[in-house]
mmCIF file of C-alpha atoms in Angstrom:
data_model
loop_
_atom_site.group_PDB
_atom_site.id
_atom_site.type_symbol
_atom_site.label_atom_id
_atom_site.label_comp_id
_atom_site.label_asym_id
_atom_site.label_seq_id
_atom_site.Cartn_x
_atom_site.Cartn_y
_atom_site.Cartn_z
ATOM 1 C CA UNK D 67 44.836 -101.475 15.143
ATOM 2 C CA UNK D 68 42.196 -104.090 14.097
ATOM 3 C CA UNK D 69 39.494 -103.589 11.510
ATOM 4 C CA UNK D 70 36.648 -106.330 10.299
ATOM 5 C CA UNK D 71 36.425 -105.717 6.637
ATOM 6 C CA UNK D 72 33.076 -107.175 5.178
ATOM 7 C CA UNK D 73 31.136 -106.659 1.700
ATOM 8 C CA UNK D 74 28.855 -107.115 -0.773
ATOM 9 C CA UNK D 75 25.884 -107.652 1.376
ATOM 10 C CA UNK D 76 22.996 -106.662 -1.271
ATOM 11 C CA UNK D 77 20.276 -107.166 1.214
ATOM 12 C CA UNK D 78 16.879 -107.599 -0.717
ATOM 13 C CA UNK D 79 18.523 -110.169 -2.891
ATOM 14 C CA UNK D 80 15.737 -112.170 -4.862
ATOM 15 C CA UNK D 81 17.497 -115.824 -6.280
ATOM 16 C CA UNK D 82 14.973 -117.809 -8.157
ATOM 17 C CA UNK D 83 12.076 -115.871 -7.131
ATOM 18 C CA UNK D 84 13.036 -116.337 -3.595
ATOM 19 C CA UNK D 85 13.910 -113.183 -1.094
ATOM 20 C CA UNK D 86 16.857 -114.210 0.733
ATOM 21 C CA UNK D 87 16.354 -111.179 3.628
ATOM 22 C CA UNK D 88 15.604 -113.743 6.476
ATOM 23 C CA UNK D 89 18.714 -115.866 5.545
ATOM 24 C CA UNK D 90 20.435 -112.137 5.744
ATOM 25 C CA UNK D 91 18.976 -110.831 8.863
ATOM 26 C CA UNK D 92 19.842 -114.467 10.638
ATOM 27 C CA UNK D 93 23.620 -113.883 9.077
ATOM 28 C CA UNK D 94 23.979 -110.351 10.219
ATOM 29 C CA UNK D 95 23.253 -111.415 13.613
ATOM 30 C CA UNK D 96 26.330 -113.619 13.879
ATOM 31 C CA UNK D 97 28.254 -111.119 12.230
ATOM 32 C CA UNK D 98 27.210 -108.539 15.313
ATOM 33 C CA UNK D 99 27.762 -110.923 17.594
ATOM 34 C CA UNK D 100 31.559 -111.475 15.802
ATOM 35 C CA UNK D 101 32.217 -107.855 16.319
ATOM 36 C CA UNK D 102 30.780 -107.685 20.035
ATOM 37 C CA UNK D 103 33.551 -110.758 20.588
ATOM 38 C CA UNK D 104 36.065 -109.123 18.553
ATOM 39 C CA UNK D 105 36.274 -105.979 19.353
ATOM 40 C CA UNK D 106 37.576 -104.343 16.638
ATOM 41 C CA UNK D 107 38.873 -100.626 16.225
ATOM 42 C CA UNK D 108 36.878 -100.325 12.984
ATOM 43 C CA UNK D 109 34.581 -102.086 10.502
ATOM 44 C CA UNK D 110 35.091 -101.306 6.612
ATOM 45 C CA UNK D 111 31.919 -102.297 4.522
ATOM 46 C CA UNK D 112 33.326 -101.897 0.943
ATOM 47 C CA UNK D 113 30.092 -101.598 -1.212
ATOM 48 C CA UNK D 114 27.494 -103.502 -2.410
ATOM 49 C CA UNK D 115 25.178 -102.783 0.447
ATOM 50 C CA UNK D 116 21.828 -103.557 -1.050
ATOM 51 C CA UNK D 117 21.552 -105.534 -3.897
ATOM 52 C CA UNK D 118 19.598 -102.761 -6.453
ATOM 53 C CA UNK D 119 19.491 -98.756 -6.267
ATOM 54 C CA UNK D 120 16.374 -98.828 -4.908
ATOM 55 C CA UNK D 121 16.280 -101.287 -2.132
ATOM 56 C CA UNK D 122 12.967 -102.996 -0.733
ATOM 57 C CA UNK D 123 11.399 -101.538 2.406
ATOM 58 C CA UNK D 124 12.400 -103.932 4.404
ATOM 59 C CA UNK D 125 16.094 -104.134 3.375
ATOM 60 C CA UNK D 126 16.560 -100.788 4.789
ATOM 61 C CA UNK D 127 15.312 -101.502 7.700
ATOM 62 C CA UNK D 128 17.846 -104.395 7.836
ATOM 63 C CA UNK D 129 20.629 -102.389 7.384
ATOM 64 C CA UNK D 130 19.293 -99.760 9.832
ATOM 65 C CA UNK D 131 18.798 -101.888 12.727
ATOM 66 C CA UNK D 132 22.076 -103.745 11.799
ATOM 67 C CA UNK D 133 23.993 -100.363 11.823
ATOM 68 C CA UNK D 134 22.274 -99.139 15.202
ATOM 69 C CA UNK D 135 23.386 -102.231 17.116
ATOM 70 C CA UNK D 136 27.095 -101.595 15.762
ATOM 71 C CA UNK D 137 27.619 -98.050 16.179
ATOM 72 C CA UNK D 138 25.156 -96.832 19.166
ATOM 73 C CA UNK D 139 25.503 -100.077 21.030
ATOM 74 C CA UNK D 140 28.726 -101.465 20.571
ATOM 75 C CA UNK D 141 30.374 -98.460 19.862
ATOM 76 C CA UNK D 142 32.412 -99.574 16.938
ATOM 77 C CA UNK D 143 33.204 -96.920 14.315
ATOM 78 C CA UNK D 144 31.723 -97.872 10.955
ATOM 79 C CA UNK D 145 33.171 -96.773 7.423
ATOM 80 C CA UNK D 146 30.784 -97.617 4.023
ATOM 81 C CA UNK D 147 31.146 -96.968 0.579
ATOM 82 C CA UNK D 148 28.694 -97.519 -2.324
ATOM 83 C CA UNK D 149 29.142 -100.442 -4.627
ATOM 84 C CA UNK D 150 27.699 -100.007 -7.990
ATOM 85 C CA UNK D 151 24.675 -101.939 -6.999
ATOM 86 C CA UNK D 152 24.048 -99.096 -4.726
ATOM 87 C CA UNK D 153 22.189 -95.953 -5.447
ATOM 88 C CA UNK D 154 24.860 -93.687 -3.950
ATOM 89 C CA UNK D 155 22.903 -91.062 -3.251
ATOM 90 C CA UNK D 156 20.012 -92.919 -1.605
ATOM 91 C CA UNK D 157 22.757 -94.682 0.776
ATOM 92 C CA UNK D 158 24.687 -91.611 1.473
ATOM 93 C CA UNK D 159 21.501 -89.841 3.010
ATOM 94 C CA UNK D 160 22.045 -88.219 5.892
ATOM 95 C CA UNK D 161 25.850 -88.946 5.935
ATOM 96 C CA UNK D 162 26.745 -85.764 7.793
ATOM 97 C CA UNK D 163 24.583 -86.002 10.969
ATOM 98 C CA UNK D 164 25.759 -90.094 11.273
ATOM 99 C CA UNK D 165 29.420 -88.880 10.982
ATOM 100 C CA UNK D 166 29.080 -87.404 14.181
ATOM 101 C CA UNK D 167 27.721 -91.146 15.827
ATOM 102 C CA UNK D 168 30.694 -93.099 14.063
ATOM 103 C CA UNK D 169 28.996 -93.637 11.160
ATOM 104 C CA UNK D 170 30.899 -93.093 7.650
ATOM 105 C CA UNK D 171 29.005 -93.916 4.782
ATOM 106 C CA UNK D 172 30.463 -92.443 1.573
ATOM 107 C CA UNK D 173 27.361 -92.734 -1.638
ATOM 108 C CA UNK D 174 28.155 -90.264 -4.703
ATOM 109 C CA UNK D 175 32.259 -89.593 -5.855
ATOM 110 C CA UNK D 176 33.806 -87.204 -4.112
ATOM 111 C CA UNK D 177 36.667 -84.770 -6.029
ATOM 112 C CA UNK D 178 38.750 -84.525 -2.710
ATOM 113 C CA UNK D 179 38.022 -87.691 -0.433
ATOM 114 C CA UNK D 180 38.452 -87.438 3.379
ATOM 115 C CA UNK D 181 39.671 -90.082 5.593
ATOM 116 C CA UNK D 182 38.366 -91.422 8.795
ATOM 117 C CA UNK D 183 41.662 -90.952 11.489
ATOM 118 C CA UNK D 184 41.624 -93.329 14.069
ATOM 119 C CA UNK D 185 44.427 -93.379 16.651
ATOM 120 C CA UNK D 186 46.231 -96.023 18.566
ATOM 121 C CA UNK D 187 49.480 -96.358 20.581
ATOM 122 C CA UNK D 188 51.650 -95.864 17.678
ATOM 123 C CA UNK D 189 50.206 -93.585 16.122
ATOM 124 C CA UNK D 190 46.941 -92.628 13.338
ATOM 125 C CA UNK D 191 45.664 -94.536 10.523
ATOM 126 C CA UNK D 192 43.742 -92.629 8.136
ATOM 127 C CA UNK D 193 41.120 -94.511 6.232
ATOM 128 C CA UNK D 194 40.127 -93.263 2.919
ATOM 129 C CA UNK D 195 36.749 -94.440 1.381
ATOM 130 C CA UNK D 196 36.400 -94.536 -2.327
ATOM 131 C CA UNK D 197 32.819 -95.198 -3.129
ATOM 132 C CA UNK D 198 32.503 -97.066 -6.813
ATOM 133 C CA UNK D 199 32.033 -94.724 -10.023
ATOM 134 C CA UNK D 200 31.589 -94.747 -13.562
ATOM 135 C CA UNK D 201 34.700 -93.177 -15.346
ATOM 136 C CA UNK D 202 32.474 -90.759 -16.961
ATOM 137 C CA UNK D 203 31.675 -89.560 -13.406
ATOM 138 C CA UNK D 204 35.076 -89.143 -12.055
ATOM 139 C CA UNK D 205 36.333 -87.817 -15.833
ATOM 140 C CA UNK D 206 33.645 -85.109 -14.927
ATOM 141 C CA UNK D 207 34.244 -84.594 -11.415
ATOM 142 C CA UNK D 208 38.295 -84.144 -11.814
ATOM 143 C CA UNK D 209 38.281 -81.859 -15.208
ATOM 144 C CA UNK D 210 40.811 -84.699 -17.261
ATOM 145 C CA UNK D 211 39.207 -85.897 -20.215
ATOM 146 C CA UNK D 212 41.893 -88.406 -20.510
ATOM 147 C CA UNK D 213 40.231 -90.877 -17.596
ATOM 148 C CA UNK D 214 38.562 -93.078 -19.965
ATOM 149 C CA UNK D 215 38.394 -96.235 -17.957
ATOM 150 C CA UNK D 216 38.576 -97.540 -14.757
ATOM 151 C CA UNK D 217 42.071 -98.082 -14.427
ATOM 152 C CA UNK D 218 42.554 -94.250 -15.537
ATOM 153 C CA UNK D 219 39.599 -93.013 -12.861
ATOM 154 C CA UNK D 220 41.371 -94.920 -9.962
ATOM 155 C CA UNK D 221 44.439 -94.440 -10.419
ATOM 156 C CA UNK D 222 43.690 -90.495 -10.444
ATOM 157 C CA UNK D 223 41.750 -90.757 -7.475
ATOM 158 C CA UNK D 224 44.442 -92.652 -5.129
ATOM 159 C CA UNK D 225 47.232 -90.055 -6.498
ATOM 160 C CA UNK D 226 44.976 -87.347 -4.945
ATOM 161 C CA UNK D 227 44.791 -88.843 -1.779
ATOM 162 C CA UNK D 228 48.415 -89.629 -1.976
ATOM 163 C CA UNK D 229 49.189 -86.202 -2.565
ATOM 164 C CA UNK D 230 47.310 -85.176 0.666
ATOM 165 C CA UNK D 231 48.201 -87.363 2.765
ATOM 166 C CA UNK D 232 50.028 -87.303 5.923
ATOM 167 C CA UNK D 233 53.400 -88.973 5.386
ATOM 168 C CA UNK D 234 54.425 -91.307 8.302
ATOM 169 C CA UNK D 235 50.824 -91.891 9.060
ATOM 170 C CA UNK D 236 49.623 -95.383 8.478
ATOM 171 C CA UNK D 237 46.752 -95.608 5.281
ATOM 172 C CA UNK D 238 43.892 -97.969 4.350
ATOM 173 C CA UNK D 239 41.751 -97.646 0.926
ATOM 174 C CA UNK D 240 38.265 -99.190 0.997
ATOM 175 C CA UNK D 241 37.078 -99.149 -2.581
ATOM 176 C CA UNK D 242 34.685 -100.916 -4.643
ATOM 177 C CA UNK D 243 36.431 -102.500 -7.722
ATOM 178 C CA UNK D 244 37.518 -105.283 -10.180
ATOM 179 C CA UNK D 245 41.509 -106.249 -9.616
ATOM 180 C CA UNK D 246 43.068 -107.827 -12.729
ATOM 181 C CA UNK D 247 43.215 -111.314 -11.988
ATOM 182 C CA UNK D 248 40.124 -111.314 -9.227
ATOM 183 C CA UNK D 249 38.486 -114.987 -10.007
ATOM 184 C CA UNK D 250 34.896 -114.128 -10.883
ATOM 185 C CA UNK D 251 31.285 -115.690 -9.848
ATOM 186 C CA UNK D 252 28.141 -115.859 -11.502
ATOM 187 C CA UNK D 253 26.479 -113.653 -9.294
ATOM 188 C CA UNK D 254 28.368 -110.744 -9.675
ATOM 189 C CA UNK D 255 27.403 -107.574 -12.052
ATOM 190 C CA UNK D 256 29.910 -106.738 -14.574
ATOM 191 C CA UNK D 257 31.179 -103.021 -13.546
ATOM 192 C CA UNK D 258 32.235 -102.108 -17.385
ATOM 193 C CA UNK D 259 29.722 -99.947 -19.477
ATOM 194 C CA UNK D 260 31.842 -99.276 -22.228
ATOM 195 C CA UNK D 261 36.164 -99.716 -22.135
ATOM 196 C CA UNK D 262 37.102 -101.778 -19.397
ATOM 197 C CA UNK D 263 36.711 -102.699 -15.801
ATOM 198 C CA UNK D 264 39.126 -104.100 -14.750
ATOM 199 C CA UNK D 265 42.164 -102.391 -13.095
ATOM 200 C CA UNK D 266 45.713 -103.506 -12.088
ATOM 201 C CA UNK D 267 46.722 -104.145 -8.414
ATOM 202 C CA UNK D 268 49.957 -101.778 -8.847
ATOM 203 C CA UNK D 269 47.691 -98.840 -8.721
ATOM 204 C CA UNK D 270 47.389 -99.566 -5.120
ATOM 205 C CA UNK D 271 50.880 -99.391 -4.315
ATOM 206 C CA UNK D 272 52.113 -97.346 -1.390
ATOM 207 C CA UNK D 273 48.941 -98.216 1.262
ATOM 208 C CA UNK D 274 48.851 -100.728 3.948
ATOM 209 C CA UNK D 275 45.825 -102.402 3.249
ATOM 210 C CA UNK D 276 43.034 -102.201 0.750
ATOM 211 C CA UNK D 277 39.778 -103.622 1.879
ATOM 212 C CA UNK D 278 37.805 -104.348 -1.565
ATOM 213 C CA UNK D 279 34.420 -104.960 -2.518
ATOM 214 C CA UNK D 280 32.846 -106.403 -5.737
ATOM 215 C CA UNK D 281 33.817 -110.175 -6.427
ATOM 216 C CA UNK D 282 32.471 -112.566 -4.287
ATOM 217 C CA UNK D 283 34.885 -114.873 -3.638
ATOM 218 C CA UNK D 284 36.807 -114.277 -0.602
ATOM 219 C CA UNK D 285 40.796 -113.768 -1.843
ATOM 220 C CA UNK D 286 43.694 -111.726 -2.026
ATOM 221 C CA UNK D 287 44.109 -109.555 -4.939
ATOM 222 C CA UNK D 288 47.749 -109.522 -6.772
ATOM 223 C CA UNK D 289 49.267 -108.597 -3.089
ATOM 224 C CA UNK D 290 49.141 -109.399 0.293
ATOM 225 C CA UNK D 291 48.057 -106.001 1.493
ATOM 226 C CA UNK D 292 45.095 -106.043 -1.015
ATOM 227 C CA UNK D 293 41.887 -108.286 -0.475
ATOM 228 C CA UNK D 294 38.580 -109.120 -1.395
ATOM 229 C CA UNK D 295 36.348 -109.622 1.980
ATOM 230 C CA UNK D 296 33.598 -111.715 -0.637
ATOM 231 C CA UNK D 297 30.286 -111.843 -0.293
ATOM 232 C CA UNK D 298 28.101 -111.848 2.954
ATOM 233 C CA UNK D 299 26.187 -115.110 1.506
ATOM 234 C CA UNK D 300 25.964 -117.670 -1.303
ATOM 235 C CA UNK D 301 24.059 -115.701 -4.081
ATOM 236 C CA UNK D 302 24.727 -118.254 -7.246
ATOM 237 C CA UNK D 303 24.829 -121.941 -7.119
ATOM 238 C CA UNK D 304 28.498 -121.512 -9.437
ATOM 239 C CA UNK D 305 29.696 -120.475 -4.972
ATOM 240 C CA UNK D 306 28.728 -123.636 -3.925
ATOM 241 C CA UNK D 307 32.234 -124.239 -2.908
ATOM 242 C CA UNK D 308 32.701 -120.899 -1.470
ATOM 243 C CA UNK D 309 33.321 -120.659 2.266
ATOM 244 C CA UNK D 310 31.544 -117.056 3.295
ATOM 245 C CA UNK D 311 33.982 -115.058 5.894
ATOM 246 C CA UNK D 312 34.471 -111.363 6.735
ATOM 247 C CA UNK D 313 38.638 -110.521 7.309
ATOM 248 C CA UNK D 314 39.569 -109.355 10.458
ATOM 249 C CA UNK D 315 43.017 -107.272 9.901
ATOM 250 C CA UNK D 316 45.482 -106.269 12.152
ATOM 251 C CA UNK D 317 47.687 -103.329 11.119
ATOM 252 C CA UNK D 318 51.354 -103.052 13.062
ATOM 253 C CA UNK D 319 53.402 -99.944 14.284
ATOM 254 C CA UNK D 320 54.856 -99.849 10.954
ATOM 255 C CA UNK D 321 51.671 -100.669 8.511
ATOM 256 C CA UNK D 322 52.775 -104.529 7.932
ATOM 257 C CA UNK D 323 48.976 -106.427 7.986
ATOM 258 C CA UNK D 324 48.006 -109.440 8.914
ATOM 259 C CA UNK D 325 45.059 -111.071 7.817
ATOM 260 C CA UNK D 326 42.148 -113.540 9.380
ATOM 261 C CA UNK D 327 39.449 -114.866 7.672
ATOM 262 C CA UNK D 328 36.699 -115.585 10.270
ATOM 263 C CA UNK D 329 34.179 -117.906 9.110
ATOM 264 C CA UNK D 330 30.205 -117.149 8.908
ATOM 265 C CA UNK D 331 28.848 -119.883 8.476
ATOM 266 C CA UNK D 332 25.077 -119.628 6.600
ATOM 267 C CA UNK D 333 21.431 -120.595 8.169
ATOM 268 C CA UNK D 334 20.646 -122.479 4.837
ATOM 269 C CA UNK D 335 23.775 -123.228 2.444
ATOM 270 C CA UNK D 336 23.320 -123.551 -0.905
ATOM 271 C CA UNK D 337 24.049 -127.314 -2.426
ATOM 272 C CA UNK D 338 24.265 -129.287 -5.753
ATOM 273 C CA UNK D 339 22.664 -132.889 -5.328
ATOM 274 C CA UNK D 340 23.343 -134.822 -8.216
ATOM 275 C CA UNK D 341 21.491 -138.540 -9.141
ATOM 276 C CA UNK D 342 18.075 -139.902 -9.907
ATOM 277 C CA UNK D 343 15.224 -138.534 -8.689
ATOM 278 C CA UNK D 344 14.046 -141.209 -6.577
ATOM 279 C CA UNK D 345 17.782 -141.688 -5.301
ATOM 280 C CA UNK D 346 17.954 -138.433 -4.165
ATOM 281 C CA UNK D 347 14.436 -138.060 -2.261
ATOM 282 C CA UNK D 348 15.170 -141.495 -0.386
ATOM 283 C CA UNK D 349 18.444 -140.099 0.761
ATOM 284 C CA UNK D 350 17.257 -137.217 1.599
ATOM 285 C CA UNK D 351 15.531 -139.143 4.969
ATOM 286 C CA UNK D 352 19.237 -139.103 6.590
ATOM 287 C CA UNK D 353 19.772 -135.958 5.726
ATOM 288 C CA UNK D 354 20.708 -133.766 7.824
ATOM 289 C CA UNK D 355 20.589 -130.230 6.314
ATOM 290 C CA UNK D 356 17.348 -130.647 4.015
ATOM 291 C CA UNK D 357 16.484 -127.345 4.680
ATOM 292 C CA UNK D 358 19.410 -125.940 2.681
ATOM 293 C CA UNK D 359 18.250 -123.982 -0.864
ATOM 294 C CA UNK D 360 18.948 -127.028 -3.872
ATOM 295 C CA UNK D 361 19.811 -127.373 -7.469
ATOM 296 C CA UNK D 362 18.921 -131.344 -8.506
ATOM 297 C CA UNK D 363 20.877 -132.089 -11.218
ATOM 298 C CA UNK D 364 19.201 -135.165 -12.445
ATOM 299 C CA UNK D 365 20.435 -138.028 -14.237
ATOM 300 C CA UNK D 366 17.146 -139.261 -14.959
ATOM 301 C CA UNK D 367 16.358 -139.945 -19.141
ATOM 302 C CA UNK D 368 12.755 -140.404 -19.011
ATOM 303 C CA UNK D 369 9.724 -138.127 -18.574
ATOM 304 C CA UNK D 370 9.272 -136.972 -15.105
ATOM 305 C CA UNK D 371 5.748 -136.086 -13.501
ATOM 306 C CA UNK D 372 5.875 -132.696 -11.558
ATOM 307 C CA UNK D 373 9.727 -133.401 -10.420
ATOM 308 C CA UNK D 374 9.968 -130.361 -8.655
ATOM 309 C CA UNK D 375 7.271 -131.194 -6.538
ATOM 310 C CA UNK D 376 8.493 -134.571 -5.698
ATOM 311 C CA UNK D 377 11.509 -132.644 -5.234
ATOM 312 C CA UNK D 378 10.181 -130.450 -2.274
ATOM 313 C CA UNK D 379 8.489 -133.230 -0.710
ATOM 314 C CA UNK D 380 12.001 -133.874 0.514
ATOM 315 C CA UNK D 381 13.735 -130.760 0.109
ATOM 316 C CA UNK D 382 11.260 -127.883 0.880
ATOM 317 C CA UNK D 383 13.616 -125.357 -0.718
ATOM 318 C CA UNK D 384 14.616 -126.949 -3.657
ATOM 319 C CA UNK D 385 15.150 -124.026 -5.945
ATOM 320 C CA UNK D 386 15.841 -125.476 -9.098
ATOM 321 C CA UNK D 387 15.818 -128.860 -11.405
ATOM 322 C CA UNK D 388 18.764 -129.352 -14.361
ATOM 323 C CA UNK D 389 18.750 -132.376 -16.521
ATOM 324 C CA UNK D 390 21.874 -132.408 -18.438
ATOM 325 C CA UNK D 391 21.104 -135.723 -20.307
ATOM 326 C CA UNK D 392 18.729 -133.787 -22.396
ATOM 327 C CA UNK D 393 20.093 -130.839 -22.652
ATOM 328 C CA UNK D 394 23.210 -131.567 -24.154
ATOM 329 C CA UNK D 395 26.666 -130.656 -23.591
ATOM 330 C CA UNK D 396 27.490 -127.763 -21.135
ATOM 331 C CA UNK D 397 24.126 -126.966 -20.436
ATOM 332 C CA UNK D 398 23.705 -128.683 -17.293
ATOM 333 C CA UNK D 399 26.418 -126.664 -15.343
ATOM 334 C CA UNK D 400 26.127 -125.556 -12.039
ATOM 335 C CA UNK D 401 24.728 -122.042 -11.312
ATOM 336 C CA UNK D 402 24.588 -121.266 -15.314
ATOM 337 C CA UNK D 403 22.767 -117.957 -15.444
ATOM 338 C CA UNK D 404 21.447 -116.532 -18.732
ATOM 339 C CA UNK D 405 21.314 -113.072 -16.826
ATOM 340 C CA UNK D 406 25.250 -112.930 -17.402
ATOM 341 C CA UNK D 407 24.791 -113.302 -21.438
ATOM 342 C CA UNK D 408 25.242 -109.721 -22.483
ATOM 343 C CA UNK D 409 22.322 -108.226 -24.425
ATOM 344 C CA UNK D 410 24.032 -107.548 -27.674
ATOM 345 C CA UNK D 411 25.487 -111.574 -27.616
ATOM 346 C CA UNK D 412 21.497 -112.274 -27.365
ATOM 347 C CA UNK D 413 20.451 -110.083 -29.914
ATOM 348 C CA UNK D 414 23.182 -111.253 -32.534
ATOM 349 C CA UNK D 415 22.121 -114.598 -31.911
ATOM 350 C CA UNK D 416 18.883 -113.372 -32.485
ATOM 351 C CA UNK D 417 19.834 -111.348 -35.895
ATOM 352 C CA UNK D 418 21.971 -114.675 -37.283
ATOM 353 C CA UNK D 419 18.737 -117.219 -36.916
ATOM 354 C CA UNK D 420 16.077 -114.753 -38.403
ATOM 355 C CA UNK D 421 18.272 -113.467 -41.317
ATOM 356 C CA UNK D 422 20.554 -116.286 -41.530
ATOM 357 C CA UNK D 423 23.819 -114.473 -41.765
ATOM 358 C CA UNK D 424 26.097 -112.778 -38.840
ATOM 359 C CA UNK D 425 25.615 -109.406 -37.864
ATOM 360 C CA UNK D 426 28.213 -106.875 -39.993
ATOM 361 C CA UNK D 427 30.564 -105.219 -38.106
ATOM 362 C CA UNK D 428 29.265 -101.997 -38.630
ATOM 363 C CA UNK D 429 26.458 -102.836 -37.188
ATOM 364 C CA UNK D 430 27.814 -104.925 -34.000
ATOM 365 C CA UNK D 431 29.250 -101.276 -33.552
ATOM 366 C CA UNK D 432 26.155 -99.477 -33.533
ATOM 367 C CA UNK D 433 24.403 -102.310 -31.510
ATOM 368 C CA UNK D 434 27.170 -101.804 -29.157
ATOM 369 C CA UNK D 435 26.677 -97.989 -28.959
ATOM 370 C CA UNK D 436 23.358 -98.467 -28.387
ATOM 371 C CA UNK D 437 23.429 -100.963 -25.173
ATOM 372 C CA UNK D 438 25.718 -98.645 -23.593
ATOM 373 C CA UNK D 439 23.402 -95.917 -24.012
ATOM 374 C CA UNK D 440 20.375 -97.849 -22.668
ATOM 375 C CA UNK D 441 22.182 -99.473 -19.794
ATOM 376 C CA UNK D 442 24.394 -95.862 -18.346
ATOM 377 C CA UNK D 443 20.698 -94.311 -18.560
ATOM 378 C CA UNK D 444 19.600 -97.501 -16.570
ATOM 379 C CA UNK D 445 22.412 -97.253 -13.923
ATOM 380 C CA UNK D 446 21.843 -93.186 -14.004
ATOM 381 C CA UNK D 447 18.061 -94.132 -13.402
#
């Protein structure tokens, strides 16, 4: 049996004030035209879908025409699960008339998960979706007080499945998750709010293949059997050396894998040019791909006039300018994002320069209390 397993899509996905929906749209139409070539028996979308809870008009209908071709079309059987940029509920709409197309989607938690049984000559492969999940959620859903982080609400959710489950009959988990040892990008969202995210690859033990969503880098996760598809596109300059695939995976008679990474290749990549200004905009005449979305790094010293604007003259999407001569050590680095400092690092920098002395621990404590109130209420919201 052969599945495609693909992820973190987050259609509507804004980078430097740019929507990045028609470099989606022009991506998801190779990736159709991958599974009307491949044929698969299956395609596992493990989370991330849209890239907020509430996803732009036009997103939707992205995902909606995407789905149609896939399902109704080509007849392919499609299993999703909620990341936790996802509002689960808002993706999960009208899950039980689509069931009856081929169309899985799995939103909110669910105390009892069911798989998706496919059958082939040897036999069925049940596919169990587990949509992503605070621990407080799943602590609440299951009655055990004890599941107090990620590792704890996993862990309890595969031993339920494990305990209903078929034995002889082959299994895949598609889950939404951080795997101790994942290598990270900028552009991912941390999953922890409170205790920790990240959980151990032993807690998957026992299945034949786990199709994971959540870091972008395409990579196997502590075990052969358990991978990360990565992300659908480049979404931080930090993955400029990323090469974007979705893995197609053959399962055996006896649940051994094997897995491909098939290569989809983007519209407009997303490059680091590095010299002078005027170095870089006469090179950019034998260029080839000046259409692609640019960070300069410049080595320039001097004042520059309007240097983005010279910029675009020869790369139309230039995105953004760094100058790492002037701004010191470190600063200069390639898809640096002050969106990943956390709030409370901000704020005791904050606190230290206007009082002159560190933040107390007592009151890092509180100040940590307090962010995770604000941002569960946020992610609740």
């Amino acid at each position: 049996m052969r599945f495609l397993h693909t992820a973190d899509w987050h259609l509507g996905r804004v980078y430097h004030g740019l929507s990045l929906l028609e470099d989606q749209a022009r991506v998801l139409k190779d990736f159709i035209r991958l599974a009307d070539d491949v044929r698969p028996d299956a395609i596992l979308i493990a989370g991330d879908v849209y890239d907020r809870s509430v996803p732009p008009a036009d997103a939707v209908r992205l995902l909606d025409v995407t789905l149609t071709r896939l399902v109704v079309e080509l007849r392919i059987p499609v299993v999703v699960i909620a990341g936790n940029h996802d509002g689960p509920d808002r993706l999960g709409f009208g899950s039980g008339m689509l069931e009856r197309a081929g169309l899985t989607i799995c939103g909110p938690v669910s105390a009892a998960p069911r798989p998706v049984v496919l059958r082939d000559a040897h036999g069925e492969v049940a596919i169990y979706p587990l949509p992503y999940a605070e621990p407080a959620m799943v602590r609440s859903l299951l009655g055990d007080d004890a599941l107090d982080d990620h590792q704890a609400a996993l862990a309890a959710q595969l031993q339920r499945i494990r305990s209903a489950h078929v034995p002889g009959r082959r299994s895949v988990v598609v889950a939404h998750a951080f795997v101790v040892g994942g290598v990270e990008s900028d552009s991912e969202r941390p999953l922890s709010v409170g205790g920790s995210a990240a959980v151990a690859a032993g807690i998957f033990d026992g299945f034949d293949y786990v199709a994971l969503g959540h870091l972008h880098r395409p990579q196997q996760a502590g075990s052969p059997r358990i991978h990360y598809a990565g992300s659908l596109l480049k979404y931080s300059f930090a993955e400029v050396d990323h090469s974007k695939s979705v893995n197609l995976v053959e399962l055996d008679a006896t649940g051994g894998c094997t897995v491909e990474r098939l290569a989809l290749p983007p519209w407009r990549d997303l490059r680091v040019i590095e010299g002078a200004l005027d170095e870089i905009i006469a090179a950019a005449a034998t260029d080839a791909a000046r259409e692609d979305y640019i960070l300069a790094r410049l080595s320039d010293r001097g004042a520059l006039l309007d240097a983005m604007g010279k910029l675009r003259t020869a790369y139309p999407n230039a995105l953004a300018i760094e100058r790492p001569a002037l701004e010191g050590e470190g600063n200069g680095r390639a898809g640096a994002d002050h969106r990943r400092v956390r709030i409370q690092d901000l704020f005791a920098s904050f606190y230290a320069e206007v009082s002159g002395c560190p933040m107390e621990e007592a009151a890092m404590q509180t100040l940590q209390t307090l962010v995770d109130r604000l941002e569960q209420e946020a992610r609740q919201a």
